[in-house]
XYZ file of C-alpha atoms in Angstrom:
625
model
C 51.827 210.742 -123.416
C 52.191 208.470 -120.425
C 49.712 205.898 -119.254
C 48.519 205.783 -115.663
C 45.818 206.559 -113.190
C 43.103 204.498 -111.641
C 40.817 202.416 -113.757
C 38.076 199.956 -113.318
C 39.132 196.954 -115.352
C 40.146 193.647 -113.999
C 37.007 191.578 -114.341
C 35.225 192.348 -111.100
C 35.984 196.020 -110.780
C 36.612 198.093 -107.715
C 34.810 197.437 -104.485
C 33.101 200.633 -103.428
C 32.341 201.885 -99.944
C 28.672 201.159 -100.581
C 29.535 197.585 -101.547
C 31.581 197.177 -98.374
C 28.735 198.488 -96.230
C 26.271 196.247 -98.008
C 28.487 193.192 -97.623
C 28.975 194.005 -93.935
C 25.222 193.962 -93.478
C 25.049 190.572 -95.182
C 27.523 189.134 -92.697
C 26.084 190.556 -89.468
C 23.156 189.265 -87.416
C 20.169 188.700 -89.646
C 18.137 191.884 -90.131
C 14.384 192.243 -89.886
C 12.778 191.042 -93.118
C 9.361 192.645 -93.780
C 6.699 190.007 -94.378
C 8.964 187.158 -93.291
C 5.961 185.125 -92.136
C 4.266 185.428 -95.521
C 7.523 184.445 -97.243
C 7.678 181.264 -95.168
C 3.971 180.515 -95.661
C 4.462 180.825 -99.432
C 6.908 177.930 -99.306
C 4.094 175.613 -98.153
C 1.487 176.900 -100.634
C 2.140 174.229 -103.311
C 1.396 171.555 -100.716
C -2.007 172.764 -99.478
C -3.691 169.407 -100.116
C -1.116 167.502 -98.064
C -1.332 170.107 -95.297
C -5.103 169.714 -95.161
C -4.694 165.938 -94.813
C -2.160 166.491 -92.025
C -4.520 168.905 -90.262
C -7.404 166.433 -90.479
C -5.236 163.638 -89.105
C -4.049 165.880 -86.287
C -7.615 166.924 -85.410
C -8.841 163.338 -85.393
C -5.889 162.223 -83.275
C -6.419 165.105 -80.861
C -10.153 164.374 -80.598
C -9.361 160.771 -79.799
C -6.990 162.044 -77.121
C -9.907 163.502 -75.135
C -11.574 160.128 -74.742
C -9.038 158.130 -72.616
C -9.242 160.501 -69.582
C -13.020 160.282 -69.635
C -12.781 156.507 -69.895
C -10.395 156.549 -66.948
C -12.978 158.391 -64.885
C -15.602 155.784 -65.827
C -13.228 152.951 -64.973
C -12.701 154.268 -61.429
C -16.194 155.583 -60.657
C -18.399 153.076 -62.515
C -16.354 149.895 -63.057
C -13.891 149.574 -60.172
C -15.587 151.509 -57.375
C -19.286 151.886 -58.255
C -21.426 153.545 -55.604
C -22.877 150.907 -53.285
C -21.761 147.907 -55.331
C -18.936 145.565 -56.355
C -16.703 146.057 -59.411
C -18.310 145.472 -62.829
C -15.871 143.286 -64.718
C -17.887 143.353 -67.933
C -17.941 147.148 -68.029
C -14.269 147.237 -67.019
C -13.352 144.908 -69.901
C -15.218 146.964 -72.504
C -13.740 150.196 -71.217
C -10.187 148.796 -71.265
C -10.682 147.387 -74.799
C -12.012 150.756 -75.954
C -9.028 152.575 -74.450
C -6.533 150.197 -76.098
C -8.343 150.520 -79.452
C -8.179 154.298 -79.250
C -4.441 154.155 -78.505
C -3.926 151.816 -81.483
C -5.888 154.020 -83.895
C -4.125 157.178 -82.657
C -0.683 155.574 -83.126
C -1.582 154.391 -86.643
C -2.804 157.842 -87.627
C 0.381 159.281 -86.130
C 2.521 157.094 -88.394
C 0.626 158.208 -91.510
C 0.877 161.825 -90.364
C 4.641 161.504 -89.825
C 5.161 160.047 -93.318
C 3.216 162.855 -95.031
C 4.845 165.509 -92.858
C 8.345 164.219 -93.616
C 7.654 164.257 -97.351
C 6.179 167.767 -97.317
C 8.887 169.187 -95.059
C 11.744 167.779 -97.086
C 10.101 168.862 -100.339
C 9.735 172.400 -99.002
C 13.361 172.407 -97.862
C 14.446 171.137 -101.277
C 12.339 173.789 -103.006
C 13.901 176.479 -100.810
C 17.416 175.281 -101.595
C 16.746 175.194 -105.364
C 14.974 178.569 -105.198
C 17.955 180.136 -103.459
C 20.432 178.509 -105.877
C 18.386 179.679 -108.889
C 18.160 183.206 -107.514
C 21.902 183.332 -106.923
C 22.479 182.193 -110.512
C 20.441 185.210 -111.630
C 22.495 187.706 -109.616
C 24.780 190.011 -111.510
C 28.525 189.383 -111.696
C 29.228 192.287 -109.342
C 27.443 190.496 -106.498
C 29.956 187.652 -106.658
C 32.947 189.988 -106.809
C 31.730 191.590 -103.566
C 30.815 188.395 -101.690
C 32.992 185.545 -100.446
C 32.183 182.236 -102.119
C 32.250 180.524 -98.722
C 29.632 182.936 -97.361
C 27.331 182.153 -100.291
C 27.876 178.416 -99.787
C 27.079 178.779 -96.097
C 23.741 180.452 -96.827
C 22.900 177.665 -99.252
C 23.986 174.790 -97.018
C 24.226 175.768 -93.352
C 21.321 178.200 -93.200
C 18.921 176.091 -95.261
C 20.036 172.997 -93.341
C 19.514 174.862 -90.083
C 15.798 175.329 -90.777
C 15.313 171.725 -91.910
C 13.734 170.643 -88.610
C 11.355 173.609 -88.686
C 10.249 172.813 -92.234
C 9.889 169.070 -91.693
C 8.289 168.912 -88.238
C 6.971 172.276 -87.119
C 3.633 172.278 -88.958
C 2.425 168.946 -87.625
C 3.994 169.477 -84.210
C 2.431 172.893 -83.727
C -1.010 171.775 -84.873
C -0.796 168.415 -83.098
C 0.451 169.709 -79.787
C -1.845 172.755 -79.837
C -4.908 170.622 -80.473
C -3.729 168.110 -77.849
C -3.338 170.891 -75.266
C -6.739 172.380 -76.126
C -8.353 168.948 -75.999
C -6.703 168.248 -72.664
C -7.940 171.559 -71.241
C -11.459 170.770 -72.489
C -11.284 167.395 -70.772
C -9.963 169.029 -67.592
C -12.803 171.570 -67.601
C -15.327 168.793 -68.070
C -13.826 166.993 -65.085
C -13.412 170.007 -62.742
C -13.241 173.718 -63.519
C -11.869 174.461 -60.027
C -8.861 172.185 -60.470
C -8.306 173.551 -64.007
C -7.854 177.067 -62.621
C -5.103 175.776 -60.318
C -3.337 174.087 -63.254
C -3.277 177.139 -65.540
C -2.576 179.827 -62.935
C 1.139 180.219 -63.752
C 0.884 179.814 -67.575
C 1.116 183.555 -68.424
C 4.393 183.818 -66.494
C 5.802 180.876 -68.455
C 4.756 182.406 -71.792
C 6.472 185.716 -70.997
C 9.641 183.932 -69.837
C 9.635 181.769 -72.975
C 9.488 184.863 -75.218
C 12.478 186.412 -73.472
C 14.501 183.210 -73.800
C 13.557 182.966 -77.494
C 14.877 186.453 -78.209
C 18.218 185.549 -76.644
C 18.408 182.294 -78.642
C 17.610 184.117 -81.884
C 20.517 186.522 -81.380
C 22.881 183.653 -80.560
C 21.647 181.709 -83.609
C 22.395 184.664 -85.881
C 25.943 184.924 -84.582
C 26.336 181.137 -84.833
C 25.410 181.154 -88.531
C 27.714 184.106 -89.137
C 30.544 182.104 -87.583
C 29.643 179.073 -89.728
C 29.757 181.313 -92.808
C 33.238 182.499 -91.874
C 34.433 178.919 -91.283
C 33.036 177.865 -94.652
C 34.746 180.834 -96.307
C 38.086 179.973 -94.652
C 37.746 176.347 -95.774
C 36.867 177.311 -99.329
C 39.728 179.809 -99.587
C 42.508 177.810 -97.937
C 41.716 174.203 -98.927
C 41.317 174.885 -102.631
C 44.325 174.029 -104.766
C 45.207 177.712 -105.140
C 44.825 178.339 -101.407
C 46.925 175.347 -100.387
C 49.623 176.277 -102.891
C 49.682 179.858 -101.616
C 49.911 178.763 -97.973
C 52.724 176.331 -98.717
C 54.784 178.718 -100.809
C 54.600 181.410 -98.108
C 54.843 178.944 -95.165
C 51.520 180.146 -93.813
C 49.983 176.760 -92.952
C 50.336 177.515 -89.249
C 48.706 180.917 -89.617
C 45.794 179.452 -91.602
C 45.335 176.708 -89.003
C 45.361 179.313 -86.243
C 42.777 181.400 -88.109
C 40.523 178.371 -88.546
C 41.086 177.282 -84.940
C 40.129 180.733 -83.630
C 36.865 180.718 -85.562
C 36.277 177.111 -84.512
C 36.649 178.098 -80.838
C 34.152 180.889 -81.398
C 31.772 178.422 -83.018
C 32.090 175.997 -80.101
C 31.349 178.763 -77.605
C 28.291 179.880 -79.541
C 27.005 176.322 -79.890
C 27.353 175.796 -76.133
C 25.505 179.067 -75.477
C 22.788 178.060 -77.941
C 22.390 174.651 -76.295
C 22.353 175.995 -72.748
C 20.093 178.980 -73.388
C 16.663 178.108 -71.999
C 17.740 175.026 -70.068
C 16.976 176.679 -66.708
C 13.633 177.816 -68.086
C 12.675 174.319 -69.215
C 13.842 172.840 -65.925
C 11.500 175.218 -64.050
C 8.654 174.364 -66.438
C 9.200 170.658 -65.845
C 9.288 171.138 -62.059
C 6.049 173.123 -62.184
C 4.260 170.660 -64.452
C 5.436 167.727 -62.362
C 4.348 169.430 -59.129
C 0.818 170.221 -60.329
C -0.597 166.730 -59.471
C 0.610 167.067 -55.887
C -0.951 170.551 -55.708
C -4.179 169.106 -57.161
C -4.246 166.429 -54.434
C -3.805 169.114 -51.791
C -6.423 171.463 -53.202
C -8.849 168.573 -53.738
C -8.482 167.594 -50.118
C -9.264 171.147 -48.949
C -12.252 171.427 -51.309
C -13.716 168.080 -50.265
C -13.178 168.806 -46.552
C -14.773 172.243 -46.888
C -17.755 170.825 -48.786
C -18.312 168.097 -46.229
C -18.065 170.620 -43.393
C -20.771 172.753 -45.022
C -22.954 169.781 -45.900
C -22.761 169.767 -49.726
C -21.080 167.670 -52.427
C -17.874 169.155 -53.860
C -18.386 167.168 -57.092
C -14.851 165.775 -56.892
C -14.591 161.987 -56.832
C -11.596 159.700 -56.726
C -12.145 159.001 -60.432
C -12.188 162.735 -61.146
C -8.889 163.256 -59.357
C -7.197 160.293 -61.071
C -8.541 161.265 -64.491
C -7.643 164.942 -63.964
C -4.066 164.229 -62.908
C -3.733 161.756 -65.787
C -4.802 164.423 -68.268
C -2.608 167.025 -66.602
C 0.422 164.761 -66.719
C -0.220 164.249 -70.414
C 0.043 168.016 -70.822
C 3.699 167.991 -69.788
C 5.137 166.776 -73.076
C 2.929 168.761 -75.502
C 3.363 171.917 -73.422
C 7.121 171.447 -73.335
C 7.070 170.651 -77.059
C 5.100 173.798 -77.874
C 7.471 175.943 -75.851
C 10.472 174.327 -77.523
C 8.853 174.824 -80.925
C 8.229 178.466 -80.061
C 11.911 178.821 -79.178
C 12.939 176.965 -82.345
C 10.728 179.268 -84.417
C 12.291 182.338 -82.843
C 15.735 180.817 -83.394
C 14.992 179.781 -86.978
C 13.633 183.261 -87.673
C 17.243 184.435 -87.713
C 18.120 181.717 -90.238
C 15.077 182.415 -92.410
C 15.969 186.108 -92.331
C 19.481 185.323 -93.615
C 18.035 183.147 -96.396
C 15.370 185.636 -97.475
C 17.891 188.451 -97.248
C 19.530 186.850 -100.289
C 16.213 185.909 -101.923
C 15.012 189.498 -101.586
C 18.078 190.865 -103.353
C 17.088 192.260 -106.732
C 19.466 191.385 -109.570
C 20.799 194.498 -111.250
C 20.786 192.762 -114.626
C 17.187 191.915 -115.483
C 15.556 190.941 -118.739
C 12.991 193.335 -120.198
C 9.430 192.029 -120.423
C 9.414 192.538 -124.206
C 13.001 191.380 -124.779
C 13.745 189.682 -128.083
C 16.505 187.446 -129.409
C 19.268 189.151 -131.438
C 18.694 189.450 -135.179
C 21.816 187.917 -136.680
C 20.849 188.529 -140.289
C 22.928 190.882 -142.516
C 23.927 193.615 -142.557
C 24.073 194.254 -138.767
C 24.147 190.666 -137.500
C 27.117 190.249 -135.157
C 28.003 193.926 -134.944
C 28.906 195.625 -131.642
C 28.435 199.355 -131.042
C 29.309 201.489 -128.020
C 27.338 204.734 -128.119
C 28.691 207.337 -125.658
C 29.078 204.707 -122.958
C 29.864 205.810 -119.424
C 30.182 203.211 -116.700
C 30.799 203.218 -112.947
C 31.029 200.111 -110.816
C 29.525 202.178 -108.006
C 26.590 204.168 -109.354
C 25.945 205.559 -105.876
C 29.055 207.756 -106.186
C 28.505 209.826 -109.349
C 31.274 212.235 -108.322
C 33.865 209.453 -108.604
C 35.742 209.261 -111.901
C 33.977 206.689 -114.104
C 35.668 203.489 -115.234
C 34.594 204.260 -118.808
C 33.947 207.839 -119.830
C 31.947 208.622 -123.003
C 33.358 205.748 -125.078
C 32.048 205.299 -128.611
C 33.125 202.856 -131.322
C 31.671 200.270 -133.675
C 32.862 196.761 -134.525
C 31.456 195.649 -137.858
C 30.388 192.021 -138.494
C 33.463 189.864 -139.112
C 35.870 192.627 -138.075
C 38.855 191.985 -135.787
C 39.210 194.853 -133.310
C 41.821 194.950 -130.567
C 41.599 196.992 -127.358
C 44.853 197.971 -125.643
C 45.896 200.172 -122.754
C 47.459 200.029 -119.289
C 46.137 197.885 -116.469
C 43.052 199.406 -114.920
C 42.203 201.516 -117.954
C 38.810 199.861 -118.508
C 39.639 197.284 -121.207
C 38.072 194.302 -119.432
C 35.045 196.387 -118.542
C 34.378 196.908 -122.242
C 34.463 193.162 -122.767
C 32.053 192.664 -119.851
C 29.504 195.185 -121.134
C 29.017 193.443 -124.495
C 27.451 190.226 -123.051
C 25.732 192.413 -120.427
C 27.602 191.102 -117.403
C 27.184 194.704 -116.258
C 24.851 197.474 -117.410
C 26.083 200.857 -118.580
C 25.619 203.898 -116.352
C 24.961 206.099 -119.364
C 24.795 205.662 -123.102
C 24.122 202.286 -124.693
C 25.748 199.132 -125.992
C 24.117 197.739 -129.119
C 24.471 194.199 -130.414
C 23.337 193.491 -133.975
C 21.820 196.967 -133.989
C 19.719 196.492 -130.801
C 20.408 197.777 -127.286
C 21.580 194.785 -125.255
C 19.043 195.765 -122.567
C 16.274 194.968 -125.063
C 17.635 191.489 -125.826
C 16.989 188.246 -124.005
C 19.936 187.320 -121.803
C 20.136 183.755 -123.103
C 19.748 184.875 -126.709
C 22.568 187.396 -126.305
C 24.946 184.943 -124.637
C 24.210 182.270 -127.257
C 25.835 184.530 -129.846
C 28.964 185.380 -127.835
C 31.967 183.289 -126.858
C 34.512 184.468 -124.283
C 38.062 183.330 -123.568
C 39.556 184.986 -120.508
C 43.031 185.147 -119.063
C 42.132 182.584 -116.405
C 39.906 180.033 -118.071
C 37.891 177.935 -115.620
C 37.863 174.162 -115.903
C 35.830 172.116 -113.452
C 36.910 168.809 -111.887
C 35.887 166.388 -114.610
C 37.079 164.806 -117.819
C 38.245 166.729 -120.869
C 35.134 165.600 -122.734
C 32.853 166.811 -119.922
C 34.550 170.201 -119.878
C 34.160 170.542 -123.637
C 30.512 169.426 -123.629
C 29.708 172.198 -121.152
C 29.386 174.369 -124.278
C 27.303 171.825 -126.189
C 25.980 168.892 -124.089
C 24.791 166.941 -127.132
C 28.127 167.185 -129.001
C 29.397 163.977 -130.602
C 32.921 162.664 -130.191
C 33.674 163.769 -133.743
C 32.579 167.318 -132.904
C 34.792 167.330 -129.815
C 37.792 166.254 -131.837
C 37.069 168.798 -134.585
C 36.951 171.640 -132.048
C 40.112 170.363 -130.355
C 41.962 170.242 -133.680
C 40.938 173.825 -134.452
C 42.335 174.829 -131.041
C 45.625 172.923 -131.569
C 44.950 170.695 -128.536
C 43.829 167.363 -130.083
C 47.322 165.875 -130.339
C 48.049 166.732 -126.709
C 44.778 165.120 -125.618
C 45.488 162.027 -127.688
C 48.859 161.667 -125.936
C 47.152 161.300 -122.528
C 46.499 157.750 -121.354
C 42.808 158.503 -120.919
C 42.448 160.621 -124.031
C 39.262 162.656 -123.867
C 38.313 160.804 -120.659
C 41.339 162.237 -118.823
C 40.333 163.959 -115.587
C 41.763 167.494 -115.579
C 41.636 167.995 -111.797
C 40.203 170.958 -109.928
C 40.478 174.127 -112.039
C 42.443 172.082 -114.574
C 45.550 171.833 -112.423
C 46.662 168.595 -114.112
C 47.111 170.520 -117.364
C 49.702 173.132 -118.266
C 48.699 176.759 -118.692
C 48.830 176.522 -122.470
C 46.808 173.302 -122.503
C 44.118 174.839 -120.291
C 43.847 177.875 -122.548
C 43.663 175.799 -125.710
C 41.017 173.573 -124.079
C 39.042 176.700 -123.199
C 39.353 177.869 -126.811
C 38.168 174.467 -128.039
C 35.155 174.760 -125.725
C 34.264 178.141 -127.231
C 34.764 176.809 -130.770
C 32.420 173.929 -129.967
C 29.813 176.540 -129.046
C 30.542 178.145 -132.442
C 29.466 181.723 -131.637
C 29.489 184.438 -134.317
C 31.092 186.926 -131.887
C 34.294 186.216 -129.961
C 35.698 188.198 -127.023
C 39.296 187.430 -126.081
C 40.296 188.976 -122.748
C 44.099 188.815 -122.500
C 43.894 185.119 -123.321
C 47.682 184.705 -123.694
C 49.123 187.230 -121.223
C 49.905 184.632 -118.518
C 51.650 182.168 -120.845
C 55.274 181.624 -121.681
C 56.518 182.445 -125.169
C 56.184 178.906 -126.599
C 52.712 178.363 -125.145
C 51.672 181.822 -126.284
C 52.656 181.068 -129.876
C 50.689 177.811 -129.847
C 47.615 179.397 -128.235
C 47.879 182.421 -130.523
C 47.806 180.088 -133.495
C 44.612 178.581 -132.109
C 43.125 182.034 -131.602
C 44.048 183.083 -135.145
C 42.091 180.097 -136.420
C 39.178 180.802 -134.069
C 38.837 184.376 -135.346
C 38.171 183.399 -138.946
C 34.695 184.443 -140.030
C 33.780 185.891 -136.612
C 33.395 189.337 -135.146
C 36.318 189.470 -132.737
C 37.141 191.825 -129.879
C 40.583 191.085 -128.463
C 41.627 192.747 -125.196
C 45.389 192.559 -125.230
C 48.345 193.362 -123.038
C 51.020 192.059 -125.381
C 50.817 194.157 -128.526
C 52.629 191.537 -130.563
C 49.440 189.437 -130.540
C 47.213 192.042 -132.192
C 49.379 193.876 -134.745
C 47.354 192.302 -137.564
C 44.029 193.588 -136.175
C 41.715 195.451 -138.568
C 41.567 198.229 -136.011
C 43.189 198.940 -132.650
C 41.459 200.994 -129.929
C 43.663 202.627 -127.289
C 42.012 203.149 -123.883
C 43.506 205.268 -121.103
C 41.798 206.347 -117.872
C 38.505 205.050 -119.221
C 38.592 207.131 -122.420
C 39.133 206.137 -126.026
C 42.140 208.238 -127.018
C 43.334 206.661 -130.287
C 42.202 204.198 -132.915
C 43.565 202.918 -136.195
C 45.657 200.112 -137.657
C 49.000 199.136 -136.193
C 50.859 201.041 -138.910
C 48.658 204.123 -138.600
C 49.071 204.311 -134.816
C 52.851 203.886 -135.031
C 53.017 206.619 -137.628
C 50.942 208.922 -135.426
C 53.594 208.658 -132.700
C 51.046 208.841 -129.884
C 50.190 206.704 -126.883
C 50.160 203.427 -128.840
C 53.564 204.096 -130.341
C 54.969 204.853 -126.910
C 53.498 201.679 -125.438
C 54.781 199.613 -128.378
C 58.288 201.000 -127.967
C 58.233 200.193 -124.239
C 57.330 196.559 -124.963
C 59.974 196.340 -127.691
C 62.765 197.180 -125.233
């Protein structure tokens, strides 16, 4: 029998057409998110008390804002130019003092409002960032095999950062400026309803134009964030140690720089478009708002002249005109601010949509409401059973040949079972189904006699230790990497685990000992040292079940022998599932399972399988050549 055909092993599995289409949608302009407004409002719900205080401060400040224009009218009509008399200095003094006092109180309230707003906005932004990070941690492994790390980082950093101004300033600015505009219009109506009509005549046109501009900005913002995601992905891929090494060894530094430069040029163009979009609109708004006082003077003159010609009082005094134009001029900044906020909200809608697109993703691996911790007591404690398991990485294509097809076997507590077969046969998938990194398409996987879908995720993982072909070490000290498995571990426990993994002497030879920094992904250590350190980390966790996924396949012969010795020690007293490529490492297994094209085709001891002369014997003879 010959081995071959497609399989679904290899850690992340195949990327299906559905996955590609889904990932494409995650990278395009942000889609419409149903209930986006309610999602955003929910972010502010924990801070209702602070928001109420902000609203009260805004209302009080806005109410105070009505008074100065009315005082201005009194200053002109009653204090400076009273009918038939000379200026009243006493009244003028009191009115000026009152106006200054109101300005002082309003400014003080504004400072308090800004402090509270800044705290609430930044808290909300922090909550959103942690919420997104937590949700991403809960996503299944398949999500990360389909999605670029840089794209995920961009959503977490660029997109959340892009809405920071909206979260920190929008609430108070919208309420403050809206109330200020309403208060100003009330004051204008109290002064002269005729002049107010002139001032608001063109407002509907401005609102319609603003909406159109906002739609354009939102589309540009979506493309801008997409470009930022791509730049982040390029940076993450090419400036990591592996990426730099790859570029250097293939002399592709120039090509990578060109790729980054091309995306950078696109980003610059989009940023310019985003900055310039709406500038003509705001210029026209400013011209209109600035021209209104002159129009008011002209209309006032016609109204007064007409009234005098017909022998009645127009009700428009010099104080009315001065106060009205003062109020109207004060409308310029809040009106411009509201229109800019409206544009920012439309722009940020694209960013919020990208954020909530991730938050609305439903993890495929979820914990049952009545899930329980594994029962590790005898006789089933630590056992693993596959019961007619069928698995597809893409469940949307049932016609496609499954990665695992009706696989059944049992690993008894304390038993050492090896899984062998060609690349892509489904070996790694088996190892991934035990700790429920993926869920089966059909059948069931039982741990300690219970379906893994009925167990708590943390309780299941607490009982399992995994050593993979490419063990991950983060940029930190050896001690920090080891304590990732057990944060409260003592130095003595670290050394005991390191001795069991045959790595203590190597660590002791380093100048920094256990405080030696391993570098990103452990690049300051050799391959064998990294693997033994990963084994020591698992031994520190001390799990009753151990899964070894081709833990020595990438090592040279000497390193393999040393690591294999560590693994032999780690297996003692544990249920062990070893996924192996080199058959020499598992010949002493209690049982060997042979997987081909996703099916279990043989099982037995090394001697039994050789005597059978089947697929295992053929594979063993090929490796012996």
